[in-house]
């Protein structure tokens, strides 16, 4: 998979999927710190801090942690997807789309492209953890062949305010 790549979302807007650059930190902070409570309810019971986003950004090394951001036509980062290696041929896939770009097909583009990217890196097993109440995310991952492997109740700070965490797996 080659990045940068342009994709069109359902509104007709062209979004650029690309690797993050050093000057993207402030854009990522803006995206993460302006997520609504509605979006956060499936992730965690508290907001992202600037310091936390900075640490997440610094962990991207393109050996164990890969990131692809989605940039709109105004130059704003509106989504991020990550692959975090958890073994020689396994990685966790995470996708977060800002509220203003949800339900427009961007999450689907990111999952599809990250599956292809994972294959190109020799990854053969993808894992995703999703709150069972996040029906949109569950639908997207299942659409691309992910299967529920486990269900567990976790501490609210791990996977949103309520509901169980689903472990989804895709063999690629």
GROMACS .gro file of N, CA and C in nm:
model
  516
    1UNK      N    1   0.083  -0.118   0.000
    1UNK     CA    2   0.000   0.000   0.000
    1UNK      C    3   0.088   0.124   0.000
    2UNK      N    4   0.056   0.213  -0.085
    2UNK     CA    5   0.133   0.336  -0.098
    2UNK      C    6   0.058   0.453  -0.034
    3UNK      N    7   0.128   0.528   0.048
    3UNK     CA    8   0.074   0.651   0.105
    3UNK      C    9   0.167   0.763   0.063
    4UNK      N   10   0.115   0.881   0.037
    4UNK     CA   11  -0.022   0.925   0.058
    4UNK      C   12  -0.117   0.870  -0.048
    5UNK      N   13  -0.244   0.866  -0.009
    5UNK     CA   14  -0.349   0.817  -0.097
    5UNK      C   15  -0.472   0.904  -0.077
    6UNK      N   16  -0.537   0.937  -0.186
    6UNK     CA   17  -0.660   1.017  -0.180
    6UNK      C   18  -0.780   0.923  -0.185
    7UNK      N   19  -0.879   0.951  -0.098
    7UNK     CA   20  -1.004   0.876  -0.099
    7UNK      C   21  -1.119   0.976  -0.094
    8UNK      N   22  -1.232   0.935  -0.150
    8UNK     CA   23  -1.351   1.021  -0.144
    8UNK      C   24  -1.448   0.964  -0.042
    9UNK      N   25  -1.499   1.053   0.043
    9UNK     CA   26  -1.600   1.010   0.139
    9UNK      C   27  -1.738   1.038   0.080
   10UNK      N   28  -1.843   0.996   0.149
   10UNK     CA   29  -1.979   1.003   0.093
   10UNK      C   30  -2.026   1.144   0.061
   11UNK      N   31  -1.965   1.246   0.122
   11UNK     CA   32  -2.002   1.385   0.092
   11UNK      C   33  -1.938   1.434  -0.037
   12UNK      N   34  -1.847   1.354  -0.093
   12UNK     CA   35  -1.774   1.394  -0.213
   12UNK      C   36  -1.640   1.460  -0.182
   13UNK      N   37  -1.616   1.489  -0.055
   13UNK     CA   38  -1.490   1.551  -0.015
   13UNK      C   39  -1.375   1.452  -0.032
   14UNK      N   40  -1.262   1.504  -0.076
   14UNK     CA   41  -1.142   1.423  -0.093
   14UNK      C   42  -1.058   1.432   0.034
   15UNK      N   43  -1.022   1.316   0.087
   15UNK     CA   44  -0.943   1.306   0.209
   15UNK      C   45  -0.810   1.241   0.172
   16UNK      N   46  -0.702   1.292   0.228
   16UNK     CA   47  -0.570   1.235   0.204
   16UNK      C   48  -0.532   1.147   0.321
   17UNK      N   49  -0.502   1.022   0.293
   17UNK     CA   50  -0.450   0.928   0.392
   17UNK      C   51  -0.299   0.929   0.377
   18UNK      N   52  -0.230   0.954   0.487
   18UNK     CA   53  -0.083   0.965   0.479
   18UNK      C   54  -0.022   0.934   0.614
   19UNK      N   55   0.109   0.914   0.613
   19UNK     CA   56   0.182   0.896   0.738
   19UNK      C   57   0.192   1.031   0.807
   20UNK      N   58   0.192   1.032   0.940
   20UNK     CA   59   0.206   1.159   1.010
   20UNK      C   60   0.346   1.218   0.991
   21UNK      N   61   0.349   1.350   0.998
   21UNK     CA   62   0.475   1.424   0.986
   21UNK      C   63   0.504   1.493   1.119
   22UNK      N   64   0.626   1.537   1.139
   22UNK     CA   65   0.666   1.598   1.266
   22UNK      C   66   0.579   1.718   1.304
   23UNK      N   67   0.534   1.794   1.205
   23UNK     CA   68   0.455   1.913   1.234
   23UNK      C   69   0.306   1.883   1.252
   24UNK      N   70   0.268   1.758   1.261
   24UNK     CA   71   0.127   1.720   1.278
   24UNK      C   72   0.082   1.714   1.423
   25UNK      N   73   0.171   1.728   1.517
   25UNK     CA   74   0.134   1.710   1.657
   25UNK      C   75   0.018   1.801   1.697
   26UNK      N   76   0.024   1.928   1.666
   26UNK     CA   77  -0.083   2.021   1.706
   26UNK      C   78  -0.216   1.983   1.640
   27UNK      N   79  -0.212   1.937   1.517
   27UNK     CA   80  -0.335   1.894   1.448
   27UNK      C   81  -0.394   1.771   1.516
   28UNK      N   82  -0.308   1.678   1.558
   28UNK     CA   83  -0.357   1.559   1.629
   28UNK      C   84  -0.413   1.596   1.766
   29UNK      N   85  -0.345   1.686   1.834
   29UNK     CA   86  -0.397   1.732   1.964
   29UNK      C   87  -0.536   1.793   1.945
   30UNK      N   88  -0.553   1.876   1.843
   30UNK     CA   89  -0.683   1.938   1.816
   30UNK      C   90  -0.789   1.831   1.790
   31UNK      N   91  -0.754   1.729   1.710
   31UNK     CA   92  -0.853   1.625   1.679
   31UNK      C   93  -0.892   1.548   1.805
   32UNK      N   94  -0.793   1.499   1.879
   32UNK     CA   95  -0.822   1.416   1.995
   32UNK      C   96  -0.890   1.493   2.108
   33UNK      N   97  -0.849   1.617   2.130
   33UNK     CA   98  -0.904   1.691   2.245
   33UNK      C   99  -1.040   1.754   2.216
   34UNK      N  100  -1.086   1.744   2.092
   34UNK     CA  101  -1.220   1.796   2.061
   34UNK      C  102  -1.320   1.685   2.030
   35UNK      N  103  -1.285   1.560   2.060
   35UNK     CA  104  -1.382   1.451   2.045
   35UNK      C  105  -1.496   1.473   2.145
   36UNK      N  106  -1.616   1.448   2.101
   36UNK     CA  107  -1.733   1.468   2.187
   36UNK      C  108  -1.747   1.355   2.289
   37UNK      N  109  -1.828   1.380   2.388
   37UNK     CA  110  -1.857   1.275   2.486
   37UNK      C  111  -1.923   1.156   2.417
   38UNK      N  112  -1.999   1.184   2.312
   38UNK     CA  113  -2.064   1.076   2.235
   38UNK      C  114  -1.958   0.982   2.176
   39UNK      N  115  -1.851   1.038   2.122
   39UNK     CA  116  -1.744   0.954   2.067
   39UNK      C  117  -1.663   0.888   2.177
   40UNK      N  118  -1.635   0.963   2.283
   40UNK     CA  119  -1.554   0.909   2.391
   40UNK      C  120  -1.623   0.797   2.467
   41UNK      N  121  -1.756   0.793   2.464
   41UNK     CA  122  -1.828   0.694   2.544
   41UNK      C  123  -1.790   0.550   2.508
   42UNK      N  124  -1.739   0.529   2.386
   42UNK     CA  125  -1.697   0.396   2.346
   42UNK      C  126  -1.548   0.372   2.369
   43UNK      N  127  -1.477   0.475   2.410
   43UNK     CA  128  -1.332   0.464   2.427
   43UNK      C  129  -1.288   0.469   2.571
   44UNK      N  130  -1.342   0.566   2.645
   44UNK     CA  131  -1.294   0.593   2.779
   44UNK      C  132  -1.386   0.693   2.847
   45UNK      N  133  -1.382   0.702   2.979
   45UNK     CA  134  -1.471   0.794   3.050
   45UNK      C  135  -1.414   0.934   3.069
   46UNK      N  136  -1.301   0.964   3.008
   46UNK     CA  137  -1.240   1.096   3.024
   46UNK      C  138  -1.179   1.139   2.891
   47UNK      N  139  -1.156   1.270   2.879
   47UNK     CA  140  -1.103   1.326   2.755
   47UNK      C  141  -0.953   1.299   2.740
   48UNK      N  142  -0.905   1.311   2.618
   48UNK     CA  143  -0.761   1.302   2.592
   48UNK      C  144  -0.695   1.432   2.636
   49UNK      N  145  -0.579   1.422   2.695
   49UNK     CA  146  -0.503   1.542   2.731
   49UNK      C  147  -0.399   1.568   2.622
   50UNK      N  148  -0.350   1.691   2.617
   50UNK     CA  149  -0.244   1.725   2.521
   50UNK      C  150  -0.121   1.638   2.544
   51UNK      N  151  -0.088   1.616   2.671
   51UNK     CA  152   0.031   1.537   2.705
   51UNK      C  153   0.016   1.392   2.658
   52UNK      N  154  -0.104   1.339   2.674
   52UNK     CA  155  -0.129   1.201   2.631
   52UNK      C  156  -0.116   1.188   2.479
   53UNK      N  157  -0.173   1.283   2.406
   53UNK     CA  158  -0.163   1.280   2.260
   53UNK      C  159  -0.017   1.292   2.217
   54UNK      N  160   0.060   1.375   2.286
   54UNK     CA  161   0.202   1.390   2.255
   54UNK      C  162   0.274   1.257   2.276
   55UNK      N  163   0.245   1.187   2.384
   55UNK     CA  164   0.308   1.056   2.409
   55UNK      C  165   0.269   0.955   2.302
   56UNK      N  166   0.142   0.956   2.264
   56UNK     CA  167   0.096   0.865   2.158
   56UNK      C  168   0.172   0.893   2.028
   57UNK      N  169   0.187   1.021   1.997
   57UNK     CA  170   0.256   1.065   1.875
   57UNK      C  171   0.402   1.020   1.877
   58UNK      N  172   0.465   1.032   1.992
   58UNK     CA  173   0.606   0.995   2.006
   58UNK      C  174   0.630   0.845   1.997
   59UNK      N  175   0.527   0.765   2.022
   59UNK     CA  176   0.542   0.619   2.016
   59UNK      C  177   0.547   0.565   1.872
   60UNK      N  178   0.501   0.646   1.777
   60UNK     CA  179   0.501   0.601   1.638
   60UNK      C  180   0.647   0.593   1.590
   61UNK      N  181   0.691   0.470   1.562
   61UNK     CA  182   0.829   0.449   1.520
   61UNK      C  183   0.839   0.375   1.386
   62UNK      N  184   0.728   0.332   1.331
   62UNK     CA  185   0.720   0.260   1.205
   62UNK      C  186   0.800   0.131   1.205
   63UNK      N  187   0.821   0.078   1.325
   63UNK     CA  188   0.874  -0.057   1.342
   63UNK      C  189   0.775  -0.139   1.423
   64UNK      N  190   0.729  -0.082   1.534
   64UNK     CA  191   0.632  -0.149   1.620
   64UNK      C  192   0.498  -0.077   1.625
   65UNK      N  193   0.499   0.052   1.601
   65UNK     CA  194   0.376   0.132   1.600
   65UNK      C  195   0.372   0.211   1.470
   66UNK      N  196   0.269   0.185   1.392
   66UNK     CA  197   0.248   0.254   1.264
   66UNK      C  198   0.125   0.343   1.276
   67UNK      N  199   0.125   0.454   1.206
   67UNK     CA  200   0.012   0.544   1.208
   67UNK      C  201  -0.016   0.595   1.068
   68UNK      N  202  -0.144   0.610   1.037
   68UNK     CA  203  -0.187   0.677   0.914
   68UNK      C  204  -0.294   0.777   0.957
   69UNK      N  205  -0.276   0.902   0.915
   69UNK     CA  206  -0.374   1.005   0.947
   69UNK      C  207  -0.457   1.036   0.824
   70UNK      N  208  -0.576   1.091   0.849
   70UNK     CA  209  -0.665   1.134   0.742
   70UNK      C  210  -0.675   1.286   0.750
   71UNK      N  211  -0.638   1.351   0.642
   71UNK     CA  212  -0.636   1.497   0.639
   71UNK      C  213  -0.741   1.548   0.541
   72UNK      N  214  -0.823   1.643   0.586
   72UNK     CA  215  -0.926   1.696   0.498
   72UNK      C  216  -0.869   1.803   0.405
   73UNK      N  217  -0.956   1.860   0.323
   73UNK     CA  218  -0.913   1.957   0.223
   73UNK      C  219  -0.863   2.087   0.286
   74UNK      N  220  -0.898   2.112   0.411
   74UNK     CA  221  -0.853   2.232   0.483
   74UNK      C  222  -0.721   2.209   0.554
   75UNK      N  223  -0.669   2.087   0.546
   75UNK     CA  224  -0.542   2.056   0.612
   75UNK      C  225  -0.558   2.012   0.757
   76UNK      N  226  -0.681   1.984   0.799
   76UNK     CA  227  -0.707   1.937   0.936
   76UNK      C  228  -0.699   1.785   0.940
   77UNK      N  229  -0.642   1.731   1.047
   77UNK     CA  230  -0.644   1.586   1.066
   77UNK      C  231  -0.777   1.552   1.130
   78UNK      N  232  -0.850   1.461   1.065
   78UNK     CA  233  -0.986   1.428   1.109
   78UNK      C  234  -1.001   1.282   1.151
   79UNK      N  235  -0.893   1.205   1.139
   79UNK     CA  236  -0.897   1.065   1.181
   79UNK      C  237  -0.754   1.014   1.189
   80UNK      N  238  -0.738   0.906   1.267
   80UNK     CA  239  -0.610   0.838   1.275
   80UNK      C  240  -0.635   0.689   1.287
   81UNK      N  241  -0.553   0.612   1.221
   81UNK     CA  242  -0.556   0.467   1.236
   81UNK      C  243  -0.415   0.424   1.275
   82UNK      N  244  -0.410   0.320   1.359
   82UNK     CA  245  -0.281   0.272   1.409
   82UNK      C  246  -0.274   0.121   1.401
   83UNK      N  247  -0.154   0.074   1.374
   83UNK     CA  248  -0.121  -0.067   1.387
   83UNK      C  249  -0.015  -0.074   1.496
   84UNK      N  250  -0.040  -0.155   1.596
   84UNK     CA  251   0.056  -0.173   1.704
   84UNK      C  252   0.094  -0.321   1.707
   85UNK      N  253   0.218  -0.350   1.675
   85UNK     CA  254   0.261  -0.490   1.671
   85UNK      C  255   0.253  -0.551   1.810
   86UNK      N  256   0.196  -0.671   1.815
   86UNK     CA  257   0.185  -0.744   1.941
   86UNK      C  258   0.253  -0.881   1.931
   87UNK      N  259   0.320  -0.902   1.821
   87UNK     CA  260   0.392  -1.026   1.796
   87UNK      C  261   0.461  -1.015   1.662
   88UNK      N  262   0.532  -1.120   1.626
   88UNK     CA  263   0.606  -1.118   1.499
   88UNK      C  264   0.515  -1.092   1.379
   89UNK      N  265   0.398  -1.155   1.379
   89UNK     CA  266   0.307  -1.143   1.265
   89UNK      C  267   0.167  -1.099   1.305
   90UNK      N  268   0.154  -1.040   1.424
   90UNK     CA  269   0.024  -0.993   1.473
   90UNK      C  270   0.031  -0.846   1.510
   91UNK      N  271  -0.082  -0.777   1.492
   91UNK     CA  272  -0.088  -0.635   1.531
   91UNK      C  273  -0.231  -0.601   1.570
   92UNK      N  274  -0.239  -0.504   1.659
   92UNK     CA  275  -0.370  -0.448   1.696
   92UNK      C  276  -0.399  -0.331   1.603
   93UNK      N  277  -0.521  -0.327   1.553
   93UNK     CA  278  -0.565  -0.219   1.466
   93UNK      C  279  -0.662  -0.131   1.544
   94UNK      N  280  -0.637  -0.002   1.544
   94UNK     CA  281  -0.727   0.093   1.609
   94UNK      C  282  -0.755   0.207   1.512
   95UNK      N  283  -0.879   0.253   1.512
   95UNK     CA  284  -0.921   0.362   1.424
   95UNK      C  285  -1.005   0.458   1.506
   96UNK      N  286  -0.976   0.587   1.492
   96UNK     CA  287  -1.061   0.689   1.555
   96UNK      C  288  -1.090   0.796   1.451
   97UNK      N  289  -1.218   0.826   1.437
   97UNK     CA  290  -1.264   0.927   1.342
   97UNK      C  291  -1.331   1.038   1.421
   98UNK      N  292  -1.293   1.161   1.393
   98UNK     CA  293  -1.353   1.276   1.463
   98UNK      C  294  -1.502   1.281   1.432
   99UNK      N  295  -1.576   1.332   1.529
   99UNK     CA  296  -1.722   1.341   1.517
   99UNK      C  297  -1.768   1.399   1.383
  100UNK      N  298  -1.702   1.505   1.338
  100UNK     CA  299  -1.746   1.575   1.217
  100UNK      C  300  -1.728   1.491   1.090
  101UNK      N  301  -1.659   1.378   1.100
  101UNK     CA  302  -1.638   1.293   0.984
  101UNK      C  303  -1.691   1.151   1.002
  102UNK      N  304  -1.765   1.130   1.108
  102UNK     CA  305  -1.823   0.997   1.129
  102UNK      C  306  -1.942   0.975   1.036
  103UNK      N  307  -1.966   0.848   1.004
  103UNK     CA  308  -2.078   0.807   0.919
  103UNK      C  309  -2.069   0.864   0.777
  104UNK      N  310  -1.946   0.879   0.728
  104UNK     CA  311  -1.924   0.930   0.593
  104UNK      C  312  -1.833   0.838   0.512
  105UNK      N  313  -1.808   0.718   0.566
  105UNK     CA  314  -1.727   0.621   0.493
  105UNK      C  315  -1.579   0.628   0.522
  106UNK      N  316  -1.535   0.724   0.601
  106UNK     CA  317  -1.392   0.738   0.627
  106UNK      C  318  -1.337   0.622   0.709
  107UNK      N  319  -1.411   0.577   0.809
  107UNK     CA  320  -1.367   0.463   0.888
  107UNK      C  321  -1.347   0.339   0.802
  108UNK      N  322  -1.436   0.318   0.707
  108UNK     CA  323  -1.423   0.203   0.617
  108UNK      C  324  -1.297   0.214   0.532
  109UNK      N  325  -1.271   0.334   0.479
  109UNK     CA  326  -1.149   0.353   0.400
  109UNK      C  327  -1.025   0.322   0.484
  110UNK      N  328  -1.024   0.370   0.607
  110UNK     CA  329  -0.907   0.349   0.693
  110UNK      C  330  -0.886   0.201   0.726
  111UNK      N  331  -0.993   0.131   0.760
  111UNK     CA  332  -0.980  -0.012   0.790
  111UNK      C  333  -0.928  -0.087   0.667
  112UNK      N  334  -0.986  -0.060   0.553
  112UNK     CA  335  -0.945  -0.127   0.429
  112UNK      C  336  -0.797  -0.102   0.399
  113UNK      N  337  -0.756   0.023   0.405
  113UNK     CA  338  -0.617   0.057   0.372
  113UNK      C  339  -0.520   0.001   0.476
  114UNK      N  340  -0.560  -0.001   0.602
  114UNK     CA  341  -0.470  -0.054   0.705
  114UNK      C  342  -0.457  -0.206   0.694
  115UNK      N  343  -0.560  -0.274   0.650
  115UNK     CA  344  -0.548  -0.418   0.626
  115UNK      C  345  -0.444  -0.442   0.516
  116UNK      N  346  -0.452  -0.366   0.409
  116UNK     CA  347  -0.355  -0.380   0.300
  116UNK      C  348  -0.215  -0.343   0.346
  117UNK      N  349  -0.204  -0.238   0.425
  117UNK     CA  350  -0.074  -0.197   0.477
  117UNK      C  351  -0.015  -0.306   0.566
  118UNK      N  352  -0.099  -0.364   0.651
  118UNK     CA  353  -0.054  -0.472   0.740
  118UNK      C  354   0.001  -0.589   0.658
  119UNK      N  355  -0.072  -0.627   0.554
  119UNK     CA  356  -0.025  -0.735   0.466
  119UNK      C  357   0.113  -0.702   0.410
  120UNK      N  358   0.132  -0.578   0.367
  120UNK     CA  359   0.260  -0.538   0.306
  120UNK      C  360   0.374  -0.542   0.406
  121UNK      N  361   0.342  -0.541   0.534
  121UNK     CA  362   0.443  -0.546   0.640
  121UNK      C  363   0.460  -0.687   0.696
  122UNK      N  364   0.395  -0.784   0.634
  122UNK     CA  365   0.410  -0.923   0.677
  122UNK      C  366   0.323  -0.961   0.795
  123UNK      N  367   0.231  -0.876   0.830
  123UNK     CA  368   0.139  -0.906   0.940
  123UNK      C  369   0.030  -0.998   0.886
  124UNK      N  370   0.002  -1.104   0.960
  124UNK     CA  371  -0.096  -1.205   0.915
  124UNK      C  372  -0.218  -1.214   1.004
  125UNK      N  373  -0.214  -1.147   1.119
  125UNK     CA  374  -0.328  -1.153   1.212
  125UNK      C  375  -0.350  -1.014   1.270
  126UNK      N  376  -0.471  -0.963   1.251
  126UNK     CA  377  -0.508  -0.833   1.306
  126UNK      C  378  -0.609  -0.852   1.419
  127UNK      N  379  -0.593  -0.773   1.522
  127UNK     CA  380  -0.682  -0.776   1.638
  127UNK      C  381  -0.739  -0.636   1.657
  128UNK      N  382  -0.866  -0.628   1.689
  128UNK     CA  383  -0.928  -0.499   1.722
  128UNK      C  384  -1.013  -0.518   1.847
  129UNK      N  385  -1.009  -0.422   1.935
  129UNK     CA  386  -1.092  -0.423   2.055
  129UNK      C  387  -1.196  -0.313   2.040
  130UNK      N  388  -1.323  -0.352   2.053
  130UNK     CA  389  -1.432  -0.258   2.031
  130UNK      C  390  -1.536  -0.274   2.140
  131UNK      N  391  -1.589  -0.163   2.186
  131UNK     CA  392  -1.701  -0.167   2.280
  131UNK      C  393  -1.820  -0.228   2.207
  132UNK      N  394  -1.885  -0.326   2.270
  132UNK     CA  395  -1.995  -0.397   2.204
  132UNK      C  396  -2.111  -0.305   2.166
  133UNK      N  397  -2.121  -0.189   2.229
  133UNK     CA  398  -2.229  -0.095   2.197
  133UNK      C  399  -2.196  -0.006   2.077
  134UNK      N  400  -2.073  -0.012   2.031
  134UNK     CA  401  -2.033   0.068   1.916
  134UNK      C  402  -2.069  -0.008   1.789
  135UNK      N  403  -2.196  -0.003   1.756
  135UNK     CA  404  -2.249  -0.081   1.643
  135UNK      C  405  -2.189  -0.040   1.509
  136UNK      N  406  -2.159   0.088   1.493
  136UNK     CA  407  -2.102   0.133   1.365
  136UNK      C  408  -1.964   0.072   1.345
  137UNK      N  409  -1.878   0.081   1.446
  137UNK     CA  410  -1.743   0.023   1.434
  137UNK      C  411  -1.751  -0.128   1.417
  138UNK      N  412  -1.837  -0.192   1.493
  138UNK     CA  413  -1.852  -0.337   1.482
  138UNK      C  414  -1.893  -0.376   1.340
  139UNK      N  415  -1.986  -0.303   1.283
  139UNK     CA  416  -2.030  -0.329   1.146
  139UNK      C  417  -1.914  -0.315   1.046
  140UNK      N  418  -1.835  -0.209   1.062
  140UNK     CA  419  -1.723  -0.186   0.970
  140UNK      C  420  -1.623  -0.300   0.978
  141UNK      N  421  -1.582  -0.336   1.098
  141UNK     CA  422  -1.482  -0.442   1.112
  141UNK      C  423  -1.536  -0.576   1.061
  142UNK      N  424  -1.661  -0.607   1.093
  142UNK     CA  425  -1.719  -0.733   1.043
  142UNK      C  426  -1.731  -0.733   0.892
  143UNK      N  427  -1.758  -0.617   0.834
  143UNK     CA  428  -1.767  -0.605   0.688
  143UNK      C  429  -1.637  -0.648   0.620
  144UNK      N  430  -1.525  -0.624   0.687
  144UNK     CA  431  -1.394  -0.660   0.631
  144UNK      C  432  -1.345  -0.796   0.679
  145UNK      N  433  -1.434  -0.874   0.742
  145UNK     CA  434  -1.402  -1.012   0.775
  145UNK      C  435  -1.358  -1.039   0.918
  146UNK      N  436  -1.353  -0.938   1.002
  146UNK     CA  437  -1.317  -0.961   1.142
  146UNK      C  438  -1.426  -1.044   1.209
  147UNK      N  439  -1.385  -1.134   1.296
  147UNK     CA  440  -1.477  -1.220   1.371
  147UNK      C  441  -1.456  -1.199   1.520
  148UNK      N  442  -1.566  -1.204   1.595
  148UNK     CA  443  -1.557  -1.190   1.740
  148UNK      C  444  -1.491  -1.315   1.795
  149UNK      N  445  -1.381  -1.297   1.868
  149UNK     CA  446  -1.310  -1.409   1.928
  149UNK      C  447  -1.339  -1.418   2.078
  150UNK      N  448  -1.363  -1.304   2.142
  150UNK     CA  449  -1.387  -1.304   2.286
  150UNK      C  450  -1.469  -1.181   2.326
  151UNK      N  451  -1.535  -1.194   2.439
  151UNK     CA  452  -1.614  -1.084   2.497
  151UNK      C  453  -1.580  -1.079   2.644
  152UNK      N  454  -1.550  -0.959   2.693
  152UNK     CA  455  -1.517  -0.949   2.835
  152UNK      C  456  -1.559  -0.814   2.890
  153UNK      N  457  -1.597  -0.815   3.016
  153UNK     CA  458  -1.627  -0.690   3.085
  153UNK      C  459  -1.497  -0.638   3.141
  154UNK      N  460  -1.468  -0.513   3.111
  154UNK     CA  461  -1.344  -0.451   3.154
  154UNK      C  462  -1.373  -0.331   3.243
  155UNK      N  463  -1.268  -0.280   3.301
  155UNK     CA  464  -1.282  -0.156   3.378
  155UNK      C  465  -1.331  -0.047   3.284
  156UNK      N  466  -1.418   0.041   3.329
  156UNK     CA  467  -1.469   0.147   3.241
  156UNK      C  468  -1.361   0.232   3.177
  157UNK      N  469  -1.248   0.248   3.243
  157UNK     CA  470  -1.142   0.332   3.188
  157UNK      C  471  -1.076   0.270   3.066
  158UNK      N  472  -1.098   0.143   3.042
  158UNK     CA  473  -1.031   0.075   2.931
  158UNK      C  474  -1.111   0.084   2.802
  159UNK      N  475  -1.241   0.070   2.809
  159UNK     CA  476  -1.319   0.060   2.686
  159UNK      C  477  -1.452   0.134   2.697
  160UNK      N  478  -1.449   0.257   2.738
  160UNK     CA  479  -1.570   0.336   2.742
  160UNK      C  480  -1.640   0.326   2.875
  161UNK      N  481  -1.754   0.390   2.881
  161UNK     CA  482  -1.824   0.404   3.009
  161UNK      C  483  -1.904   0.281   3.048
  162UNK      N  484  -1.950   0.205   2.953
  162UNK     CA  485  -2.024   0.083   2.986
  162UNK      C  486  -2.019  -0.014   2.869
  163UNK      N  487  -2.065  -0.134   2.895
  163UNK     CA  488  -2.063  -0.236   2.791
  163UNK      C  489  -1.939  -0.321   2.800
  164UNK      N  490  -1.941  -0.428   2.727
  164UNK     CA  491  -1.828  -0.521   2.726
  164UNK      C  492  -1.736  -0.490   2.607
  165UNK      N  493  -1.614  -0.534   2.619
  165UNK     CA  494  -1.518  -0.522   2.510
  165UNK      C  495  -1.524  -0.648   2.426
  166UNK      N  496  -1.527  -0.629   2.296
  166UNK     CA  497  -1.520  -0.742   2.203
  166UNK      C  498  -1.380  -0.745   2.144
  167UNK      N  499  -1.324  -0.864   2.141
  167UNK     CA  500  -1.196  -0.885   2.073
  167UNK      C  501  -1.229  -0.942   1.936
  168UNK      N  502  -1.197  -0.867   1.832
  168UNK     CA  503  -1.221  -0.910   1.695
  168UNK      C  504  -1.089  -0.948   1.631
  169UNK      N  505  -1.092  -1.053   1.550
  169UNK     CA  506  -0.969  -1.102   1.488
  169UNK      C  507  -0.991  -1.123   1.339
  170UNK      N  508  -0.889  -1.091   1.261
  170UNK     CA  509  -0.890  -1.115   1.118
  170UNK      C  510  -0.759  -1.182   1.080
  171UNK      N  511  -0.769  -1.299   1.017
  171UNK     CA  512  -0.651  -1.367   0.960
  171UNK      C  513  -0.636  -1.315   0.818
  172UNK      N  514  -0.516  -1.264   0.785
  172UNK     CA  515  -0.497  -1.208   0.650
  172UNK      C  516  -0.382  -1.278   0.579
   0.00000   0.00000   0.00000
